Coordinates of C-alpha atoms in Angstrom, one line a residue:
X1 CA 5.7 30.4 17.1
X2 CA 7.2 27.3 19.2
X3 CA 8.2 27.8 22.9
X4 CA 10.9 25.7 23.8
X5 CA 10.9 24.4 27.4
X6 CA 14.1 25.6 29.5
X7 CA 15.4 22.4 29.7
X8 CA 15.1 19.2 28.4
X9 CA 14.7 18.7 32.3
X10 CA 11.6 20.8 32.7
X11 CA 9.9 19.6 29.7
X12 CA 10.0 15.4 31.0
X13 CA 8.8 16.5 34.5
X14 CA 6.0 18.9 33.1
X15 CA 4.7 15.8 30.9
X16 CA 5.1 13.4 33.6
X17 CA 3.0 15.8 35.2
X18 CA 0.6 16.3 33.1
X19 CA 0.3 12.0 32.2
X20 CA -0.1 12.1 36.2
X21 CA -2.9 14.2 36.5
X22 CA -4.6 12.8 33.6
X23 CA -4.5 9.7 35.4
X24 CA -5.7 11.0 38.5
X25 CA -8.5 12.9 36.7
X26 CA -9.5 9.6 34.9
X27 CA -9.5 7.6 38.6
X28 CA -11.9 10.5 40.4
X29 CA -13.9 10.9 37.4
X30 CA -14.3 7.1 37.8
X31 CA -15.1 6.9 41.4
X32 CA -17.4 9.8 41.2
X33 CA -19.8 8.3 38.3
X34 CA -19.5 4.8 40.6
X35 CA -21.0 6.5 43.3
X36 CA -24.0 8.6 41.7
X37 CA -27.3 7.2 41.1
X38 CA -29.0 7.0 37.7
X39 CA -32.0 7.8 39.3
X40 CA -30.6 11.2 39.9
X41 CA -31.6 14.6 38.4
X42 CA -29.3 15.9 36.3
X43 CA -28.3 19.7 37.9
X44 CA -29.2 22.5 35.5
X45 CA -26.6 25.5 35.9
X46 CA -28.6 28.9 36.9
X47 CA -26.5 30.9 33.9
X48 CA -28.5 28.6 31.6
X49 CA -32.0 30.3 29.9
X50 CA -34.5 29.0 31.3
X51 CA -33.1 26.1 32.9
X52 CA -32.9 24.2 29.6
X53 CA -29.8 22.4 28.2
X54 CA -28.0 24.0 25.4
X55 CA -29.8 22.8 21.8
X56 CA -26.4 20.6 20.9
X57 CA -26.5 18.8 24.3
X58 CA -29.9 18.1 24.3
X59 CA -30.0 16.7 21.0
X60 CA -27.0 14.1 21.9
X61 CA -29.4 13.0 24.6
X62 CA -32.9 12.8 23.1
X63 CA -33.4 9.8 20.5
X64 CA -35.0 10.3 17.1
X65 CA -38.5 10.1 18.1
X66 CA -38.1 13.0 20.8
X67 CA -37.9 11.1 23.6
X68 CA -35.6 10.8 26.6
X69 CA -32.3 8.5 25.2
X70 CA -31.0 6.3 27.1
X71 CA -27.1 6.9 28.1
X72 CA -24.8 3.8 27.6
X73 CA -22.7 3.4 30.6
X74 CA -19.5 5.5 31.0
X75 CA -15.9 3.6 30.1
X76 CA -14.3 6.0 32.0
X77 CA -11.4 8.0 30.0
X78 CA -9.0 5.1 29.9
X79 CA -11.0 2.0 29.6
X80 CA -8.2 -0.9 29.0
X81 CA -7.2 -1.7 32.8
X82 CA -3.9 -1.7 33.7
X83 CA -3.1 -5.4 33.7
X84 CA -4.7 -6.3 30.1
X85 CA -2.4 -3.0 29.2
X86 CA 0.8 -4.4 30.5
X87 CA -0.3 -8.3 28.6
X88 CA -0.8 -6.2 25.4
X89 CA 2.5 -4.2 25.8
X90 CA 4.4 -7.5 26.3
X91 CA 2.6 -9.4 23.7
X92 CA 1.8 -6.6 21.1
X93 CA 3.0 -7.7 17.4
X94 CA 5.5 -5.5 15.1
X95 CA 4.0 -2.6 13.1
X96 CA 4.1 -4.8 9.4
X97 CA 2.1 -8.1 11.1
X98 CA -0.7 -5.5 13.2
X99 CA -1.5 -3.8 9.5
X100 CA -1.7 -7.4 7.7
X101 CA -4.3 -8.2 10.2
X102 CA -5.8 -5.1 9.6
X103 CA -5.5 -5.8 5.6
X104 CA -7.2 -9.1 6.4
X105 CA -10.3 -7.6 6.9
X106 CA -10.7 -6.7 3.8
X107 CA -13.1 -9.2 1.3
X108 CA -12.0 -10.9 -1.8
X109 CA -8.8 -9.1 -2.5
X110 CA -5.7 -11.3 -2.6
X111 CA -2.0 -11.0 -1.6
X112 CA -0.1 -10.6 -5.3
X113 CA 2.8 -13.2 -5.2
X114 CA 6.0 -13.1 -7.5
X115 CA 6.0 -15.1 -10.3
X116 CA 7.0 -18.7 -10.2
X117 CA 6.7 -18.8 -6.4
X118 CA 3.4 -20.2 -6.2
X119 CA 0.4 -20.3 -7.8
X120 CA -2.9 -17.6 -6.8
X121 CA -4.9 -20.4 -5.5
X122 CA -2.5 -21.0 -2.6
X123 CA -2.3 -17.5 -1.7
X124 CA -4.6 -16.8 1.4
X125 CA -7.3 -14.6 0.9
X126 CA -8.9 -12.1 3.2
X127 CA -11.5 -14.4 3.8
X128 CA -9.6 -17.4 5.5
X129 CA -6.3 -15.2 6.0
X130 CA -4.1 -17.7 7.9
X131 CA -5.1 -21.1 6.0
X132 CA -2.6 -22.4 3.2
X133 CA -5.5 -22.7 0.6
X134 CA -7.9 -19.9 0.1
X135 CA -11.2 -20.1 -0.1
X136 CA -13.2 -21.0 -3.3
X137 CA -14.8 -18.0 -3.1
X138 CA -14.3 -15.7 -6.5
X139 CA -14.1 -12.3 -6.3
X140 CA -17.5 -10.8 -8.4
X141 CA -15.3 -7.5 -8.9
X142 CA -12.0 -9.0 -10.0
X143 CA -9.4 -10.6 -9.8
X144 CA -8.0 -7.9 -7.8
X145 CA -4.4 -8.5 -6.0
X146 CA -3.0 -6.2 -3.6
X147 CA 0.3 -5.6 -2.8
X148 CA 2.7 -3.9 0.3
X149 CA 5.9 -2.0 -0.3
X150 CA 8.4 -0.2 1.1
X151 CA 9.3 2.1 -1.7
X152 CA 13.0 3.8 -0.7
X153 CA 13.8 7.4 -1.6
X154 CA 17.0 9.5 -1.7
X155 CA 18.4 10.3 1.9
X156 CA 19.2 8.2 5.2
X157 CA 16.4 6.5 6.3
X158 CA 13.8 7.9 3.6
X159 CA 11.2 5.4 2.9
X160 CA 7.6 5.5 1.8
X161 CA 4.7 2.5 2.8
X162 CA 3.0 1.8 0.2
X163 CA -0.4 -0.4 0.0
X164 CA -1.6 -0.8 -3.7
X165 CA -4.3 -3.0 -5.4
X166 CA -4.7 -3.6 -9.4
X167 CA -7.1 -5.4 -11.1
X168 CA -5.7 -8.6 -12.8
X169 CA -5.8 -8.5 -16.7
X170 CA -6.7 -4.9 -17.1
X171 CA -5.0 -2.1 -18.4
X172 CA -4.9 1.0 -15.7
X173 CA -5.0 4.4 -17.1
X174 CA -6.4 6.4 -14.2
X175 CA -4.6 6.4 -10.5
X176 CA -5.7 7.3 -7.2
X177 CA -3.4 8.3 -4.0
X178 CA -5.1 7.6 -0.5
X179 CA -3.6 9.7 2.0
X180 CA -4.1 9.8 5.3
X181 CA -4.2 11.9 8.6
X182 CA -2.2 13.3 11.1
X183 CA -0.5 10.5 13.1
X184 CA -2.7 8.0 11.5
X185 CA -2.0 5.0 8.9
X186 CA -3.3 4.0 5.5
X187 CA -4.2 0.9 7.3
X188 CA -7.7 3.2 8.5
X189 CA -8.6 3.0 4.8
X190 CA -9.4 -0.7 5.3
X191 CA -13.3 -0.4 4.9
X192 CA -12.6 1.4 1.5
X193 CA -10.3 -0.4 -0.5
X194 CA -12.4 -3.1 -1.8
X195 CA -15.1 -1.1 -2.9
X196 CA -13.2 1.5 -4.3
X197 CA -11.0 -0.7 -5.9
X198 CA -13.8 -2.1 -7.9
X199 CA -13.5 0.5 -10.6
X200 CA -12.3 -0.6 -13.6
X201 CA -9.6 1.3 -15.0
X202 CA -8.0 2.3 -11.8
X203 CA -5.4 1.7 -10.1
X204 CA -5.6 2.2 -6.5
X205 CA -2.7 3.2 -4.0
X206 CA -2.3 4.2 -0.7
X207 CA 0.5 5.9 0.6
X208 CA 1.6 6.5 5.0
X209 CA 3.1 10.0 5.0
X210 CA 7.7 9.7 5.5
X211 CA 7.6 10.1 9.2
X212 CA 4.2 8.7 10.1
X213 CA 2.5 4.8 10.0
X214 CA 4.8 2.1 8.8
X215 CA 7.0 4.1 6.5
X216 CA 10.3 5.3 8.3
X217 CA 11.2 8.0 10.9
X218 CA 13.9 9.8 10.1
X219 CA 14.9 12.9 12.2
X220 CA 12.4 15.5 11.5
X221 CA 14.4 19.7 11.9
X222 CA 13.2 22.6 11.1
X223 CA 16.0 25.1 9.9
X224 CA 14.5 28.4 9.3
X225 CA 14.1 31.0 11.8
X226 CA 11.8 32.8 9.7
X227 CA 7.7 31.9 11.2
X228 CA 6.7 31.8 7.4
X229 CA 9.4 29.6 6.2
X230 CA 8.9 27.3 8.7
X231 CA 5.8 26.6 7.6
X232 CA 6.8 25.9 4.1
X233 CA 9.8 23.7 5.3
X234 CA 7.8 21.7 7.3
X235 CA 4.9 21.5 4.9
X236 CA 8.0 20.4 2.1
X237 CA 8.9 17.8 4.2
X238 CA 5.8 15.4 3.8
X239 CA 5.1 17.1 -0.1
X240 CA 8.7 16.8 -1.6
X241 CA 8.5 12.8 -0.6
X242 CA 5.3 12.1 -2.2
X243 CA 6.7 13.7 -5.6
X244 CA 9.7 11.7 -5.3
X245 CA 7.5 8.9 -4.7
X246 CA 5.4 9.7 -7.6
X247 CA 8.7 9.7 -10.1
X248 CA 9.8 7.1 -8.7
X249 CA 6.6 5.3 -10.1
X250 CA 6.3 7.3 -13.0
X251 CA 3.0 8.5 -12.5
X252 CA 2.1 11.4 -14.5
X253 CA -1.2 12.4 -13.6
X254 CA -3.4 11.0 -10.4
X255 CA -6.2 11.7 -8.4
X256 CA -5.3 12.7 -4.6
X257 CA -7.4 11.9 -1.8
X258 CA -6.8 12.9 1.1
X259 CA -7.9 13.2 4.8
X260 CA -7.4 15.5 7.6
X261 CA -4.1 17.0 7.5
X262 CA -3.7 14.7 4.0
X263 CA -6.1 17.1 2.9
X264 CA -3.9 20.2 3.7
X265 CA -0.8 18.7 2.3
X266 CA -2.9 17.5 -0.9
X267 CA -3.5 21.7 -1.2
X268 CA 0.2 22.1 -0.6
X269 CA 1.0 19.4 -3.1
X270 CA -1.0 20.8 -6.0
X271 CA 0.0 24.2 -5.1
X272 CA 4.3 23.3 -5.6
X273 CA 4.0 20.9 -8.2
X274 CA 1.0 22.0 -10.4
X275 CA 0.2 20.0 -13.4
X276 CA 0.3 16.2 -12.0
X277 CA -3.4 16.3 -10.5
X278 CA -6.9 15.0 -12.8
X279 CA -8.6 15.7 -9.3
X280 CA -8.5 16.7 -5.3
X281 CA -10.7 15.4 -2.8
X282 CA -10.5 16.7 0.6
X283 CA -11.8 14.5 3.0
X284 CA -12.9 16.8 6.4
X285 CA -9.6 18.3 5.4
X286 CA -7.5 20.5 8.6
X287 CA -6.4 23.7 8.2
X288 CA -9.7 25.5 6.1
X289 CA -10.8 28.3 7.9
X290 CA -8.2 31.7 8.6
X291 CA -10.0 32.5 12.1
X292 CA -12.8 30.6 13.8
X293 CA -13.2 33.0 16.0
X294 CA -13.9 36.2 14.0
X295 CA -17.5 36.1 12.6
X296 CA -17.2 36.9 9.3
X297 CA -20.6 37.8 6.7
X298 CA -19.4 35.8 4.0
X299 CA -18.7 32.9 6.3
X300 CA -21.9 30.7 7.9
X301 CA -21.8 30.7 11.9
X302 CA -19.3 28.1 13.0
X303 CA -20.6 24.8 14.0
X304 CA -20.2 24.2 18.3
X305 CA -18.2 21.1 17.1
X306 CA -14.5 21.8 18.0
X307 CA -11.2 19.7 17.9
X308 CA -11.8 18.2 21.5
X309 CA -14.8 16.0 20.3
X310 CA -12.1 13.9 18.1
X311 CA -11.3 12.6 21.7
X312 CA -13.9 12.9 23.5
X313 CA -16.8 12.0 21.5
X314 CA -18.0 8.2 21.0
X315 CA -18.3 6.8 17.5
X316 CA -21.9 5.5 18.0
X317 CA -23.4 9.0 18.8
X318 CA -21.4 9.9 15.8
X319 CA -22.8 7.4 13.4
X320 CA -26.1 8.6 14.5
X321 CA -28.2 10.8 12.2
X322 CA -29.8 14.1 13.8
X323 CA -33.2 14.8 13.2
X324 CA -33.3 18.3 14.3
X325 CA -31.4 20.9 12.1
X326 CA -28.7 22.6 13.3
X327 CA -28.8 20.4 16.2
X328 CA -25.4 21.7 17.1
X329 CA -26.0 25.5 16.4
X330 CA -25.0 27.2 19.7
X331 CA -27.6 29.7 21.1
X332 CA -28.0 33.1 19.0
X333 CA -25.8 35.3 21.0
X334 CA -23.8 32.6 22.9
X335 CA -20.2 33.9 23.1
X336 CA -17.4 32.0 21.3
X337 CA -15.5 29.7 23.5
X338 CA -11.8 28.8 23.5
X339 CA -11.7 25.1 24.5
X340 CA -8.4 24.4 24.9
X341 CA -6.8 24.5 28.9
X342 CA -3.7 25.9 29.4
X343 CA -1.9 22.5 29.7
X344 CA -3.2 21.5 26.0
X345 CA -1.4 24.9 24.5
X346 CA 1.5 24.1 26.3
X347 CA 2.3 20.8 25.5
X348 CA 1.3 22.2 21.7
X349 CA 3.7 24.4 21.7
X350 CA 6.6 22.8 22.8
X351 CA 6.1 20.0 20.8
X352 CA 5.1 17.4 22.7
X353 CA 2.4 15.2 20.8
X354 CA 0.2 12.7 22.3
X355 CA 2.3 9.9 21.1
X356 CA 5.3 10.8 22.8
X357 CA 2.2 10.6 26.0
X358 CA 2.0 7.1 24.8
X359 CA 5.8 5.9 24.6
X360 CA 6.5 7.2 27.9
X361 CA 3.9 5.3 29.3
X362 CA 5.5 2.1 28.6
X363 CA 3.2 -0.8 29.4
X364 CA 0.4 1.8 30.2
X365 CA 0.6 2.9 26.4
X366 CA -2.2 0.5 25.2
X367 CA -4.2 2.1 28.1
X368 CA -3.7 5.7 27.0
X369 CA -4.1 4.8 23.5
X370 CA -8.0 2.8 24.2
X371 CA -8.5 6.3 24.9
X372 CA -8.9 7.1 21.8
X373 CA -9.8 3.8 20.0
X374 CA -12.3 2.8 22.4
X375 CA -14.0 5.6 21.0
X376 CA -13.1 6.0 17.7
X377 CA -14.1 2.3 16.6
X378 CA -16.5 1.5 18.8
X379 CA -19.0 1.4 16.1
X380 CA -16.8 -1.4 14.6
X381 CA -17.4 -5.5 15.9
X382 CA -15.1 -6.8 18.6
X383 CA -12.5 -8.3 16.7
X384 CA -12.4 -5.3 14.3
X385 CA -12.1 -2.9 16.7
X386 CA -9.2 -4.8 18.8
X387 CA -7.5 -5.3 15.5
X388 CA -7.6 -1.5 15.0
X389 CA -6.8 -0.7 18.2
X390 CA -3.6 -2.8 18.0
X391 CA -3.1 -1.7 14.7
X392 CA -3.4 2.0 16.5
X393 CA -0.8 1.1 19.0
X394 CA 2.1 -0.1 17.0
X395 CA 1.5 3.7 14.8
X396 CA 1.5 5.9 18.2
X397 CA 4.3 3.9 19.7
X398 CA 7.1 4.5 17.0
X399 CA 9.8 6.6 17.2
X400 CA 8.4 10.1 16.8
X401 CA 9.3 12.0 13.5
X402 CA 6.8 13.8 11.1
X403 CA 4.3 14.1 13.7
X404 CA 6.4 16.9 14.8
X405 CA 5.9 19.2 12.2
X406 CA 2.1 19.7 14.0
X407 CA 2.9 22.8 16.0
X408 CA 4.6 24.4 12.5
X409 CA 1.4 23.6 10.6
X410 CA -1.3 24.1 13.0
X411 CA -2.4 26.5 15.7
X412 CA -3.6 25.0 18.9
X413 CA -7.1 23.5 18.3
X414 CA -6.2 22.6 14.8
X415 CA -6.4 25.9 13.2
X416 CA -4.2 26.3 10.3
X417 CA -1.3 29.1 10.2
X418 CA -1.2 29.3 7.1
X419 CA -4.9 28.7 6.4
X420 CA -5.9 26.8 3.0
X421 CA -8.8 29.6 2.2
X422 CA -5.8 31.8 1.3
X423 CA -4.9 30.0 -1.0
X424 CA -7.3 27.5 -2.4
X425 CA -8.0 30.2 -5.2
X426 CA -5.0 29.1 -7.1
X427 CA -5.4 25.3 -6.8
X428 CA -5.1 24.3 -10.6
X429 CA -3.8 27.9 -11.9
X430 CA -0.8 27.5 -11.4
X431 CA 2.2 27.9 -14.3
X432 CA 3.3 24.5 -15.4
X433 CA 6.2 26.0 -18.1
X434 CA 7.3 29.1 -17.7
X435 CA 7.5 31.7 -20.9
X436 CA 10.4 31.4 -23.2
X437 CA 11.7 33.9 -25.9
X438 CA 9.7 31.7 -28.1
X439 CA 6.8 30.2 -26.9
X440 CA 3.9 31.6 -24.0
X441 CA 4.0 29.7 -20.6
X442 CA 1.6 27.0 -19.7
X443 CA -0.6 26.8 -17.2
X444 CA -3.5 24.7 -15.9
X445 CA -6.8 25.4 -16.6
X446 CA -8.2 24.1 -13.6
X447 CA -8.9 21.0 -11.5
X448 CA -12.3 19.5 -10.3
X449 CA -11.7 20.1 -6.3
X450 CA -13.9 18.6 -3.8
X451 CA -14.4 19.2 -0.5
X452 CA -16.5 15.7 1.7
X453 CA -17.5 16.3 5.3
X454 CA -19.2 14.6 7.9
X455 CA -22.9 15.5 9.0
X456 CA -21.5 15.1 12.7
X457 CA -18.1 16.7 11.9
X458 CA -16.0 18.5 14.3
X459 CA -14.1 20.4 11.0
X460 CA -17.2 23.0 10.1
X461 CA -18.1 22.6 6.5
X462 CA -18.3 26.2 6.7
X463 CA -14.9 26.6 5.6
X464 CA -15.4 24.0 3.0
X465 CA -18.6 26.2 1.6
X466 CA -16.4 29.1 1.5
X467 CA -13.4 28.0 -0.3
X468 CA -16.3 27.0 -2.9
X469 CA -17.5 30.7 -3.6
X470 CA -13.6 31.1 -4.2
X471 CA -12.2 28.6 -6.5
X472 CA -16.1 29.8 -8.2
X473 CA -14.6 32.9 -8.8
X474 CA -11.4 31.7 -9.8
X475 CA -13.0 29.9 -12.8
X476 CA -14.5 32.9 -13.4
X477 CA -11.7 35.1 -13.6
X478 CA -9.9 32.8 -15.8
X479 CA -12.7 32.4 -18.5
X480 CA -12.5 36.1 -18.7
X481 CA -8.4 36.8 -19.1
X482 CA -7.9 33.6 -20.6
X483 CA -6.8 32.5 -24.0
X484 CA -9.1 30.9 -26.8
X485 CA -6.9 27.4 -26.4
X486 CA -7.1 28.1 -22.5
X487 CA -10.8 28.6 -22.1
X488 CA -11.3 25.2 -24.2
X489 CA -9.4 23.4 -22.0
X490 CA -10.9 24.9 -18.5
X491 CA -11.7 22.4 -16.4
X492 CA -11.9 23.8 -13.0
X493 CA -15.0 22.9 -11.0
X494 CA -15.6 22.9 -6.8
X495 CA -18.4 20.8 -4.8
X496 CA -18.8 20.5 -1.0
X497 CA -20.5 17.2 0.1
X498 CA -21.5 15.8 3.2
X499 CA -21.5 12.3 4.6
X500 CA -24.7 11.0 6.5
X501 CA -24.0 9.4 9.9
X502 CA -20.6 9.9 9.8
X503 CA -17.6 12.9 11.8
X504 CA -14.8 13.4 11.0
X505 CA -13.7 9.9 10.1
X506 CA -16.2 9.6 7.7
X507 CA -14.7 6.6 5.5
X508 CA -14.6 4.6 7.9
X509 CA -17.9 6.0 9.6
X510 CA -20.2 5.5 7.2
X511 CA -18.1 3.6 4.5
X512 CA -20.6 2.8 2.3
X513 CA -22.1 6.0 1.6
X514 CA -18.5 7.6 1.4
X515 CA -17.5 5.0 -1.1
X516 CA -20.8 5.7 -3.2
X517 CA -19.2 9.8 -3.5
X518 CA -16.0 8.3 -4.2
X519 CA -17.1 5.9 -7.2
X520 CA -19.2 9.0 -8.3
X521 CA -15.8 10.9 -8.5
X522 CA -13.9 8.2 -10.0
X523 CA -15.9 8.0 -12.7
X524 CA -16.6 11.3 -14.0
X525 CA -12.6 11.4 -13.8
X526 CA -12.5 8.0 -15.9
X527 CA -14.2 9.8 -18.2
X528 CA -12.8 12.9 -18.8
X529 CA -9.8 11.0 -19.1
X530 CA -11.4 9.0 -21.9
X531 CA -12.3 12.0 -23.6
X532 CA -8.6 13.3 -23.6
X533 CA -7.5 9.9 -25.1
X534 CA -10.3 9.9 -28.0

C-alpha cells in the first residue's frame, strides 16, 4: 500500500526537489502571464469539437447573463512575496492566541469565566475582543458562553481541543459534535457557531481530531502488516480518542457532524461503537464512492470536479451559482482522466503531506500555505481572511502526527480504500448487547443519516445519492426481519442535500444557508428526543 523511500536520504532530496520545482513552476508561470496581452485570443486546441471550450470551462468563464466574464487577475500560485513571508514567520503568534482571534469573530458569544474571578460584564466579548469591558450589546439568542479546553486522555501526550458553547440558564438535553477535516481545525467552524448555537436545548461542541489542529501530536505508527488492518488501525486511531473523549464527558447519546475526512471517521465511529448516535451528518464527506473510475448503472456519471480543484480553484468562482445545468458534465463520450502527475502519487505514497512542504520551508511556509488560503477564503473580508490564514499557518506548521494516517485511509486523489458505500448499509444496525442465555441481543433500529454537499463540490454527490438507495434498503430489510418491539422503534431514515453557492467547504461557503439545514436537523432531533422523554 505505502512505498517507503530508500532512504531517509532520498526521500529529503526528492521533496526538496519537488518544493524547488514548484517554485520554479510558480516563477515561469508568473513571468509568462506578465508578458501576454489581455487583448490576446485565447488558443483553442485542434483535438477540441468544433473549436469550442469544454461545457465546464466555459461555464467558469461566461457570467450569468451569458456573456463574456471578466477574469480577475492572476495571483500567481504563491501570492504572499517572499519578504512579508519571512515578517510573518518571525512574527507569527502561537497556535492557542491565532484560534482566539479566529474565535473573535464570532458575534455575541462570550468567554465563560470561573466563578468568583470576575464578573460577565468584564469578560470581552467577540464584539470588542481586546477591551476590558464588553460591549453593552445583549445577545438576542442568549446568554450563550463559550468555553476552550484541552481535555487529556489516557497515554503520553494524548489530548483532545475542545471548543464548546452552552446557553446560560438552560438545561441541555441534546449534544452536537463538530468535527472537522483532514489537516484542518475546528477553528474553520467560526461562521457556524453562533447561529447554530442558537438552538435551545443544545449543547454545542467542537472537537480538533488527536494529532491534528491544537490538540496534541503524539507519534502516529502503524503496526500491522496486514493492508486491511492497517486501515482499521489507522482509522482506530482518530475513533478510539473521540470515545474516550465522549466518556470522559459522559455523553450518552450525540449528534455527529462531520466534514471531509470527519465525515469518514463519523461512519467509522458509528460503525465500532453503535448505539451513542441520535444522528449523522456528513458534510461533503471523503472516502464515498468504491471506484470513480468504473461507470457503474446504478451510479450517476461522475461530476469533472476532482480533488485538484481543492487547490487550485478560487473561492469566489466557487460561491458563485451556475445557471446552466450540469455545467460541469464532461462531454458524452469524453474519456475519464487520471489527474494526478506522477510526483503527487509519489509523495502520497511515501507519506509525505503537504504540511511537512510547509515546515521545511521555514520562513517560506506562510508563502506556500497563501497557496491555499489565498484561495480558500478569498470570499472572506481582509481581516478575516488574514486571520484565517494565520490561523491556517500555525495548523500546517506543527509537528506532523495524525495527518499521517492519509495514505492508510485514502488512495491518491482522495478515493477511499476502504470506501464508505461498503459499508454505509449497516450505519445504525449494528448489535448494541450481544445475546445472553437469557435475554435476545439489542440492536439499533436505525439512525437518521444525512449526506450535505456543495452545488460546486469537488466530492460528486453521486456517491452521496447512492449510499441513499442503500441505507433505503436497509430500512427495508429491517422492517421485514425485524421484531414487533424493533419495527416500533425503527428510526432509520437517509437524505442527500445540497448547498447553493457553496464547494466543498460549504459551512463556511455559504454559511447561512448551511446553517438553515443544520437548525432544520437539530430540530427534528430535538424532537424526537422529546418524544422519547414524554
Amino acid at each position: 500500500m505505502l512505498k517507503s523511500p530508500t532512504s531517509a536520504v532520498v526521500q529529503s532530496r526528492k521533496l526538496v526537489k519537488t518544493v524547488a520545482r514548484i517554485h520554479h513552476a510558480d516563477s515561469t508561470n508568473s513571468a509568462l502571464k506578465a508578458n501576454m496581452s489581455t487583448e490576446e485570443p485565447i488558443a483553442v486546441p485542434s483535438s477540441v469539437p468544433g473549436g469550442r471550450l469544454p461545457r465546464a470551462r466555459r461555464a467558469r468563464e461566461q457570467a450569468p447573463d451569458g456573456r463574456s466574464a471578466t477574469k480577475p487577475p492572476s495571483m500567481g500560485m504563491f501570492p504572499l512575496g517572499y519578504k512579508e513571508a519571512a515578517y510573518q514567520w518571525w512574527n507569527s503568534v502561537t497556535p492557542t492566541v491565532a484560534e482566539r482571534n479566529v474565535i473573535a469573530c464570532i458575534p455575541y458569544l462570550r468567554e465563560a469565566v470561573a466563578a468568583g474571578t470576575t464578573s460577565a460584564s468584564a469578560v470581552p466579548s467577540a464584539e470588542h475582543p481586546s477591551e476590558t469591558q464588553t460591549s453593552a450589546k445583549i445577545d438576542p439568542y442568549g446568554p450563550r458562553v463559550w468555553k476552550s479546553t484541552m481535555v487529556a486522555l489516557s497515554g503520553k501526550n494524548r489530548s483532545m481541543n475542545e471548543f464548546s458553547v452552552e446557553r446560560v440558564g438552560e438545561p441541555a438535553e441534546d449534544t452536537l459534535v463538530m468535527l472537522h477535516g483532514y489537516g484542518a481545525g475546528l477553528g474553520f467552524y467560526y461562521k457556524n457557531f453562533e447561529n447554530i448555537s442558537r438552538a435551545k436545548g443544545w449543547k454545542l461542541y467542537a472537537l480538533d481530531w488527536l494529532g491534528m489542529g491544537n490538540s496534541t501530536r503524539p507519534s502516529f505508527k502503524i503496526c500491522s502488516k496486514d493492508p486491511a488492518t492497517k486501515i482499521t488501525e489507522a482509522e482506530n486511531w482518530f475513533i478510539d480518542a473521540l470515545e474516550e473523549w465522549r466518556k470522559i464527558r459522559k455523553i450518552e447519546k450525540f449528534t455527529l457532524l462531520g466534514h471531509s475526512l470527519g465525515g469518514y471517521l463519523g461512519v467509522s465511529y458509528a460503525l465500532k461503537y453503535p448505539g451513542h448516535l441520535n444522528k449523522l451528518i456528513l458534510a461533503s464527506p471523503v472516502g464515498v464512492p468504491e471506484d470513480p473510475y468504473a461507470v457503474s448503472a446504478e451510479m450517476p456519471e461522475p461530476m469533472d470536479s476532482t480533488f485538484q480543484d481543492e487547490f487550485t480553484v478560487d473561492q469566489q468562482s466557487t460561491t458563485q451559482a451556475h445557471k446552466t445545468p450540469n455545467a460541469n458534465q464532461p462531454e458524452a463520450g469524453a474519456p475519464k482522466k487520471r489527474p494526478y502527475p506522477p510526483w503527487l502519487v509519489w509523495l502520497w505514497d511515501a507519506n509525505v503531506s503537504p504540511f511537512s512542504i510547509v515546515r521545511l520551508a521555514g520562513p517560506l511556509g506562510p508563502r506556500f500555505t497563501s497557496g491555499w488560503t489565498s484561495r480558500r477564503f478569498n470570499h472572506l473580508t481582509p481581516e478575516e481572511k488574514q486571520t484565517l490564514h494565520d490561523y491556517a499557518y500555525s495548523i500546517f506548521k506543527q509537528r506532523g502526527s495524525g495527518e499521517y494516517a492519509l495514505p492508510y485511509l485514502l488512495a491518491p486523489g482522495a478515493h477511499a480504500r476502504r470506501p464508505v458505500i461498503n459499508r454505509i448499509h449497516r450505519v445504525g444496525r449494528q448489535t448494541i448487547t450481544p445475546a445472553t442465555g437469557t435475554d435476545p441481543a439489542v440492536r439499533e433500529t436505525g439512525i437518521p443519516v444525512v449526506f450535505m454537499y456543495g452545488e460546486n463540490d469537488w466530492m460528486d454527490v453521486a456517491g452521496g445519492l447512492a449510499a441513499e438507495e442503500k441505507l433505503k434498503q436497509a430500512r427495508v430489510k429491517a422492517l421485514l426481519g425485524g421484531t414487533e418491539e424493533e419495527k416500533r422503534k425503527e428510526n432509520g431514515s437517509v437524505k442527500v442535500l445540497v448547498v447553493s453557492k457553496a464547494g466543498h467547504h460549504l459551512y463556511l461557503d455559504n454559511p447561512d444557508e448551511f446553517n438553515d439545514y443544520i437548525h432544520t436537523e437539530l430540530e427534528e432531533t430535538r424532537q424526537q428526543t422529546l418524544r422519547e422523554r414524554a
